[in-house]
Short mmCIF file of C-alpha atoms in Angstrom, two decimals:
data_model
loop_
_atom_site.label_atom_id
_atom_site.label_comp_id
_atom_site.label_asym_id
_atom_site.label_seq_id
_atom_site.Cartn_x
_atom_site.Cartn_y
_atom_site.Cartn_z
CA UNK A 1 63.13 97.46 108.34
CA UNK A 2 65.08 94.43 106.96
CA UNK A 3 67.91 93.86 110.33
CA UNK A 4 70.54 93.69 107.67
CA UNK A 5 70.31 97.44 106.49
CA UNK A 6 69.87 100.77 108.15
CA UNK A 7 68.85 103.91 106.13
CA UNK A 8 71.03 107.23 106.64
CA UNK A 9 68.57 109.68 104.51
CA UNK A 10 66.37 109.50 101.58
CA UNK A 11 66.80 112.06 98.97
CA UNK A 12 64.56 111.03 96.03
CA UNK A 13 66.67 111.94 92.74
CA UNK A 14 69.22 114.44 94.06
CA UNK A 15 71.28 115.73 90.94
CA UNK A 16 75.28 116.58 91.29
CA UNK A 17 74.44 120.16 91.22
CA UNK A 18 72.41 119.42 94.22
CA UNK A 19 75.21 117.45 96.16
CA UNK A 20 78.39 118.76 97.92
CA UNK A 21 81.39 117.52 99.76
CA UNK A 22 83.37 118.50 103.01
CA UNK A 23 87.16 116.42 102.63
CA UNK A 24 88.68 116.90 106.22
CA UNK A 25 91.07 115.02 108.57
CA UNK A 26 88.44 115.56 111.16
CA UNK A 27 86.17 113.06 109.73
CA UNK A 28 88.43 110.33 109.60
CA UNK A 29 88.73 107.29 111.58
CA UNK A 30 89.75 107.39 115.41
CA UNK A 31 92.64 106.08 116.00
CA UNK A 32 92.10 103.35 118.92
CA UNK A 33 95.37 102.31 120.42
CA UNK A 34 94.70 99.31 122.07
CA UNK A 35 93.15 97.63 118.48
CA UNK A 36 95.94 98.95 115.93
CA UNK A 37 97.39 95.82 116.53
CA UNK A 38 94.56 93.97 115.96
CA UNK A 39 94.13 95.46 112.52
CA UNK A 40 97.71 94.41 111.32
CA UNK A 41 96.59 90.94 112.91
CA UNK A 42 93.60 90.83 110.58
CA UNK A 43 95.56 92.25 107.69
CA UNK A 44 98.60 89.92 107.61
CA UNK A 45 95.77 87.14 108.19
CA UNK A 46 93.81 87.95 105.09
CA UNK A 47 96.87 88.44 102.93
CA UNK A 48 98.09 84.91 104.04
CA UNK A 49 95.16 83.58 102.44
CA UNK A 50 94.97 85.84 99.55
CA UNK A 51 98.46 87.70 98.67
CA UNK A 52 96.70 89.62 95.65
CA UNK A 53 94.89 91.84 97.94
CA UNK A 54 96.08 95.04 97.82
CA UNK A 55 95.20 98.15 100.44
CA UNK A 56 93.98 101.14 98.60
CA UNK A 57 93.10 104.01 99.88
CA UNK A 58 89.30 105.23 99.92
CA UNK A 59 86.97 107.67 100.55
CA UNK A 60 85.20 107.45 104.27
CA UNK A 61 81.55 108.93 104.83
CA UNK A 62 81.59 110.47 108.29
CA UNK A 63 78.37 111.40 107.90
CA UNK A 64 75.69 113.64 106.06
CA UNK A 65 73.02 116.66 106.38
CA UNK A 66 70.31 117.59 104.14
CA UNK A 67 68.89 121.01 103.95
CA UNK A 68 66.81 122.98 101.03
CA UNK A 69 67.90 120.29 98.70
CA UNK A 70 71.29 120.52 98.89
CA UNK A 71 73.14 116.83 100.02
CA UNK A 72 76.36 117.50 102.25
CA UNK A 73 78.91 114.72 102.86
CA UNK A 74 81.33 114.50 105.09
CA UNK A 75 84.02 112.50 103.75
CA UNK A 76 87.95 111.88 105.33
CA UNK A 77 89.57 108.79 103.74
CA UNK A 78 90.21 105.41 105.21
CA UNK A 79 92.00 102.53 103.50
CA UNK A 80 91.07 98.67 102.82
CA UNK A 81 93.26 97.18 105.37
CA UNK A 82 91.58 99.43 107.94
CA UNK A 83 88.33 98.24 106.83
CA UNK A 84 89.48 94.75 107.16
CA UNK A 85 90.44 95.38 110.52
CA UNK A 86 87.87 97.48 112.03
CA UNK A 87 84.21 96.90 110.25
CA UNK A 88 85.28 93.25 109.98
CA UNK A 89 86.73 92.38 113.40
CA UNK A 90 85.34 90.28 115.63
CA UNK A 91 85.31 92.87 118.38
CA UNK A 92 83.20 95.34 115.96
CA UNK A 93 80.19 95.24 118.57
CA UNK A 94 83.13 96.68 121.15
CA UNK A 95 84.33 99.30 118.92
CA UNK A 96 80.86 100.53 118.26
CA UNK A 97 80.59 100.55 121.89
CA UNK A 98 83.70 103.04 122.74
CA UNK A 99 83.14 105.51 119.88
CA UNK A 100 79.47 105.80 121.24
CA UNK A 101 81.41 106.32 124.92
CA UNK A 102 83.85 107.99 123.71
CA UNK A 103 82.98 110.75 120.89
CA UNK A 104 78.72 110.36 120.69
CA UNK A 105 79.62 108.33 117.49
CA UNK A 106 79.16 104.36 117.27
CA UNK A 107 80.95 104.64 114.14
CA UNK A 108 84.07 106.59 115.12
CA UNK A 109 86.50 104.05 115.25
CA UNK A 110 85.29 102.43 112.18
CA UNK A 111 86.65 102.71 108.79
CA UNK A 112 83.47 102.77 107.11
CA UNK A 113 84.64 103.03 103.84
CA UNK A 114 82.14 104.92 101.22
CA UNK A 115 80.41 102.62 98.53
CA UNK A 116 77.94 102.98 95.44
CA UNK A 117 75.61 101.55 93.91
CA UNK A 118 72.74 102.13 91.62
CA UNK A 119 69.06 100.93 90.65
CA UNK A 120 69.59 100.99 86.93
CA UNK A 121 66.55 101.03 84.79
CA UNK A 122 66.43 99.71 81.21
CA UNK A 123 63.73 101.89 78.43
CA UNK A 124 61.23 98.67 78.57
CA UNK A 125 60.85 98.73 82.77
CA UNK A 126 63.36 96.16 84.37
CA UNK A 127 65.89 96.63 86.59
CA UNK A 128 69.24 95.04 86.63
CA UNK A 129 70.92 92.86 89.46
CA UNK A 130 73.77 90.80 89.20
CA UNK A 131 74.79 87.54 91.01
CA UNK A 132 77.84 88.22 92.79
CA UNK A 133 80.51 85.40 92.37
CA UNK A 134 81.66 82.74 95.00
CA UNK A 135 85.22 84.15 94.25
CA UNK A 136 84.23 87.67 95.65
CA UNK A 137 85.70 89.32 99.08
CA UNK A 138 82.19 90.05 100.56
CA UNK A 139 78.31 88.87 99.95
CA UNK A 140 79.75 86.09 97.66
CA UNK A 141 76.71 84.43 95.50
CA UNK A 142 74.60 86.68 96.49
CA UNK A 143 71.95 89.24 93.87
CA UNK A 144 73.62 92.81 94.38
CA UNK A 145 72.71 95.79 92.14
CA UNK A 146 75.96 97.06 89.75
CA UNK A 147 78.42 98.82 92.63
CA UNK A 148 81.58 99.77 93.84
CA UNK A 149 83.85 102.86 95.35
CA UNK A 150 84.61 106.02 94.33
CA UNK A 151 88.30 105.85 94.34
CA UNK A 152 90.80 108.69 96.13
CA UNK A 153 93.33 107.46 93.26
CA UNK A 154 91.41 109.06 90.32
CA UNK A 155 91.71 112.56 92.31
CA UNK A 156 95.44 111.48 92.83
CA UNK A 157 96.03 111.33 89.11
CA UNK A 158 94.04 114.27 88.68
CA UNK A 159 96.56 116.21 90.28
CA UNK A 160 99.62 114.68 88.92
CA UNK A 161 100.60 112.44 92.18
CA UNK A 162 101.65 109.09 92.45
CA UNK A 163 98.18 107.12 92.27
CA UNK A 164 99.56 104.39 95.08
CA UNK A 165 100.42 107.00 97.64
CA UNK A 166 99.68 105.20 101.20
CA UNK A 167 97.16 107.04 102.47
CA UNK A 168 99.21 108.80 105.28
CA UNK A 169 100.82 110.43 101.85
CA UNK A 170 98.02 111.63 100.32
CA UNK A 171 97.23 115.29 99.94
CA UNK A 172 93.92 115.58 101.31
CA UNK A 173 93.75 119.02 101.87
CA UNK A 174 94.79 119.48 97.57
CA UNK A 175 91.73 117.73 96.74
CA UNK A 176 88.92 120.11 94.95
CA UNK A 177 85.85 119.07 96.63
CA UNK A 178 83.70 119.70 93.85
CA UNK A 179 85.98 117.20 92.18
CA UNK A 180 84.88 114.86 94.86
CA UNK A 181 81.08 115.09 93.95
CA UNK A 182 82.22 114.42 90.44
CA UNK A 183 84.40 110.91 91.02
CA UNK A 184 81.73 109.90 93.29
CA UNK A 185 78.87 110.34 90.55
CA UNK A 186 81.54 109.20 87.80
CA UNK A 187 82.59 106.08 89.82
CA UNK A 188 78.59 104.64 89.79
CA UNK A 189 78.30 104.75 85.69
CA UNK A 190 82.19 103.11 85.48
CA UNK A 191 80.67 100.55 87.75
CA UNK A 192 77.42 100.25 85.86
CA UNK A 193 79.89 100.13 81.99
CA UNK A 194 82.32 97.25 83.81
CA UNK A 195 80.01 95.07 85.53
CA UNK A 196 77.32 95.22 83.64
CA UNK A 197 78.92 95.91 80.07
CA UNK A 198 76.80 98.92 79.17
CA UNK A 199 78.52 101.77 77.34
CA UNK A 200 78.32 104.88 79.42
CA UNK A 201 76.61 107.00 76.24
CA UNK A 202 73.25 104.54 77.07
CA UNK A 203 73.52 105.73 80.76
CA UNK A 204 71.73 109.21 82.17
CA UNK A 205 73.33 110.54 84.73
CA UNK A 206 72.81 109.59 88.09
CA UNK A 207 70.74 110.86 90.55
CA UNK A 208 70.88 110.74 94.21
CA UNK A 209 68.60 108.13 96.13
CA UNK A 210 70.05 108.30 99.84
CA UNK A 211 72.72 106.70 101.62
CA UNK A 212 71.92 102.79 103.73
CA UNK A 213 74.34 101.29 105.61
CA UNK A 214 75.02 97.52 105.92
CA UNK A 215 74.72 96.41 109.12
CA UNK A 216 76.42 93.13 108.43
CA UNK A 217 79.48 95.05 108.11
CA UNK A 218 78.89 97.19 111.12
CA UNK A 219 77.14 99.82 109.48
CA UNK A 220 79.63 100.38 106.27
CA UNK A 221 78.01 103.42 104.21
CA UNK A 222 76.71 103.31 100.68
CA UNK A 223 76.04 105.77 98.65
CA UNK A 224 73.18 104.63 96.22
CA UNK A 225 71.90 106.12 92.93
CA UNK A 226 69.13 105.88 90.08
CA UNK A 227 70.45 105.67 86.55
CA UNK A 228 68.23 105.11 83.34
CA UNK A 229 69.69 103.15 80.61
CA UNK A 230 68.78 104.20 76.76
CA UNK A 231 68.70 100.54 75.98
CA UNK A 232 65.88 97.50 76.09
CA UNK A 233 66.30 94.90 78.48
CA UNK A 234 67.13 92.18 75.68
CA UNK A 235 70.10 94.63 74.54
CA UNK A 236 71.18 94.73 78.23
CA UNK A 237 71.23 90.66 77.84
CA UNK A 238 73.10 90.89 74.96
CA UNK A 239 75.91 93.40 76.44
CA UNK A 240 76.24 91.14 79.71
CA UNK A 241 76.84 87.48 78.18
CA UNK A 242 79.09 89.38 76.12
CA UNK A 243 81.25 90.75 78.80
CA UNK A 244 82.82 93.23 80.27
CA UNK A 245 86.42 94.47 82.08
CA UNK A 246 84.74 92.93 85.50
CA UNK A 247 82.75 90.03 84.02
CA UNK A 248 84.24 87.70 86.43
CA UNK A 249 82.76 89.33 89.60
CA UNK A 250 79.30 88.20 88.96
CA UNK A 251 77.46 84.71 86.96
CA UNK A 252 74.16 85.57 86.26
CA UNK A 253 71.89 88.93 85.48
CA UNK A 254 68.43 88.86 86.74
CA UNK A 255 66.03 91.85 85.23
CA UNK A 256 63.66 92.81 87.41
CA UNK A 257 59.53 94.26 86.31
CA UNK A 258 59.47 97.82 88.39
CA UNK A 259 56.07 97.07 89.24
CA UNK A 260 57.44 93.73 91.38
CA UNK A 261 60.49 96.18 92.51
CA UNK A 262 57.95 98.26 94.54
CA UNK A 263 57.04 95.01 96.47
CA UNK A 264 60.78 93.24 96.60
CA UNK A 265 60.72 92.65 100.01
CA UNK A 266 58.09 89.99 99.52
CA UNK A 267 60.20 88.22 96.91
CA UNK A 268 61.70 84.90 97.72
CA UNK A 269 64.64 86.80 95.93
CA UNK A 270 64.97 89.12 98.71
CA UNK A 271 66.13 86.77 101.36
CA UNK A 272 69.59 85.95 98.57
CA UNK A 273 70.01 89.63 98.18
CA UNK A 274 73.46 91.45 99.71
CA UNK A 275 72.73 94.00 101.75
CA UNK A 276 74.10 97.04 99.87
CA UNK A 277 71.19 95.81 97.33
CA UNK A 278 68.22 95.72 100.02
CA UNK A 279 69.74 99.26 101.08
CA UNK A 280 69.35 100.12 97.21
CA UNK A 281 66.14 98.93 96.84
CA UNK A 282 64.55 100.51 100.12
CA UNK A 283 65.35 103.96 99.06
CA UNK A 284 63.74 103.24 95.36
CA UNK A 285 60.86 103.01 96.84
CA UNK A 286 61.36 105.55 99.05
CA UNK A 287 61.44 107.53 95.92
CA UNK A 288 59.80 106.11 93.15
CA UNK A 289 56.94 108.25 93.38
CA UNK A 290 59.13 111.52 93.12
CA UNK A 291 61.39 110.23 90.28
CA UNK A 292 58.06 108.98 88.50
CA UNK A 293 56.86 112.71 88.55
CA UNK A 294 60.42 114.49 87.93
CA UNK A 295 60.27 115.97 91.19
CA UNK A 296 64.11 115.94 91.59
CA UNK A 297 65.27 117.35 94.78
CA UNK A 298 67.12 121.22 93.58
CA UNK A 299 68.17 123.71 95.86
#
């Protein structure tokens, strides 16, 4: 296995029926008093050098358990600055070290905020990655597939609240669950419509590939998809150099034979791929020969 990536579980075209979600305080982060300090550090560090960031909150993946076909995730929520300070620090190694000593968990004092992603496949075979910018926060010029987060704030509106509630605020315990499921499958095809500029009628909807984690950012979870798109790869061209509301986070589109997909590990391309992408591709193959057949994972 590639050193920057780690597989969580493969689950070879899961569909949202198939998928459910456990919200809880319990499965946020650990609160480690001797590094909150550190994470303000790191915070008022980063925002020195870039004032527009902002700290929203987002959805953390505890963890996960698969049985007869149904997906369970564990999700608390977590917020960017946390991230920042605690998958990012410099002492990440130590904190990995005291959640292990302290709760079983390596990962229980990280923020480990949940992210997508998705192998999109056009109707003539390719599949799409994108060249991150220089100007982006993490894996800058690097090939990624289309990704992001499912955001808290879309439940928040949902529910009539103030959509920048800090995340102390937020009603956890108000959020449906099954609504959960739903903004995390609906985030991956906004992702896939802004980065990509394909409109969401010429995407299927997604299904379920596993979950990797990067271990360049101390094991950060994604959450990564399959989606077929209704449209050639010379109208996916087309779309991109035209632009969409998130043009600006990549500068190139590569498209991508499925056949050479299978065997992208090989590719010179795979040593300028970010590691949310190698996760991505891993579990493709993992699954390809289940989503080639329709074998979709039901209960």
């Amino acid at each position: 296995m590639d050193p920057d990536i780690c597989l969580w579980f493969t689950s070879p075209g899961t569909p949202k029926s198939s998928v459910r979600v456990v919200l809880g305080v319990h499965h946020n982060r650990k609160v480690l008093d001797s590094h909150e300090k550190n994470i303000e550090l790191i915070w008022a560090r980063r925002r020195e050098k870039n004032p527009r960031l902002f700290n929203g909150s987002k959805f953390r993946l505890h963890s996960s358990d698969v049985q007869n076909g149904t997906v369970t995730l564990n999700m608390g929520l977590t917020c960017y600055k946390d991230y920042l300070g605690t998958n990012w620090a410099p002492d990440a190694k130590t904190l990995h070290h005291l959640g292990k000593r302290d709760f079983d968990n390596s990962q229980a004092y990280l923020s480990d905020p949940a992210g997508v992603g998705a192998m999109v496949q056009t109707s003539d075979g390719y599949v799409i990655f994108i060249r991150r910018s220089d100007k982006v926060g993490e894996a800058p010029g690097l090939w990624d597939v289309p990704g992001g987060h499912p955001e808290p704030q879309e439940l928040l509106i949902l529910l009539g609240k103030d959509k920048n509630l800090e995340i102390h605020d937020i009603p956890m315990d108000e959020f449906p669950h099954d609504a959960v499921v739903e903004e995390i499958y609906d985030s991956i095809i906004r992702e896939i419509r802004d980065e990509v500029n394909i409109p969401v009628e010429s995407l299927s909807e997604p299904l379920l590939l596993g979950v990797a984690g990067n271990n360049t950012s101390a094991g950060r979870p994604s959450i990564e998809f399959y989606v077929k798109c209704s449209l050639s790869s010379n109208e996916v061209k087309a779309l991109y150099s035209a632009g969409g509301p998130e043009a600006e986070e990549s500068t190139s589109m590569a498209l991508v034979h499925l056949k050479d997909v299978l065997t992208f590990d090989s590719n010179p391309m795979w040593n300028e791929m970010a590691p949310s992408a190698k996760g991505c591709v891993k579990l493709f193959q993992a699954s390809r020969k289940i989503l080639e057949k329709g074998e979709y994972s039901t209960p």
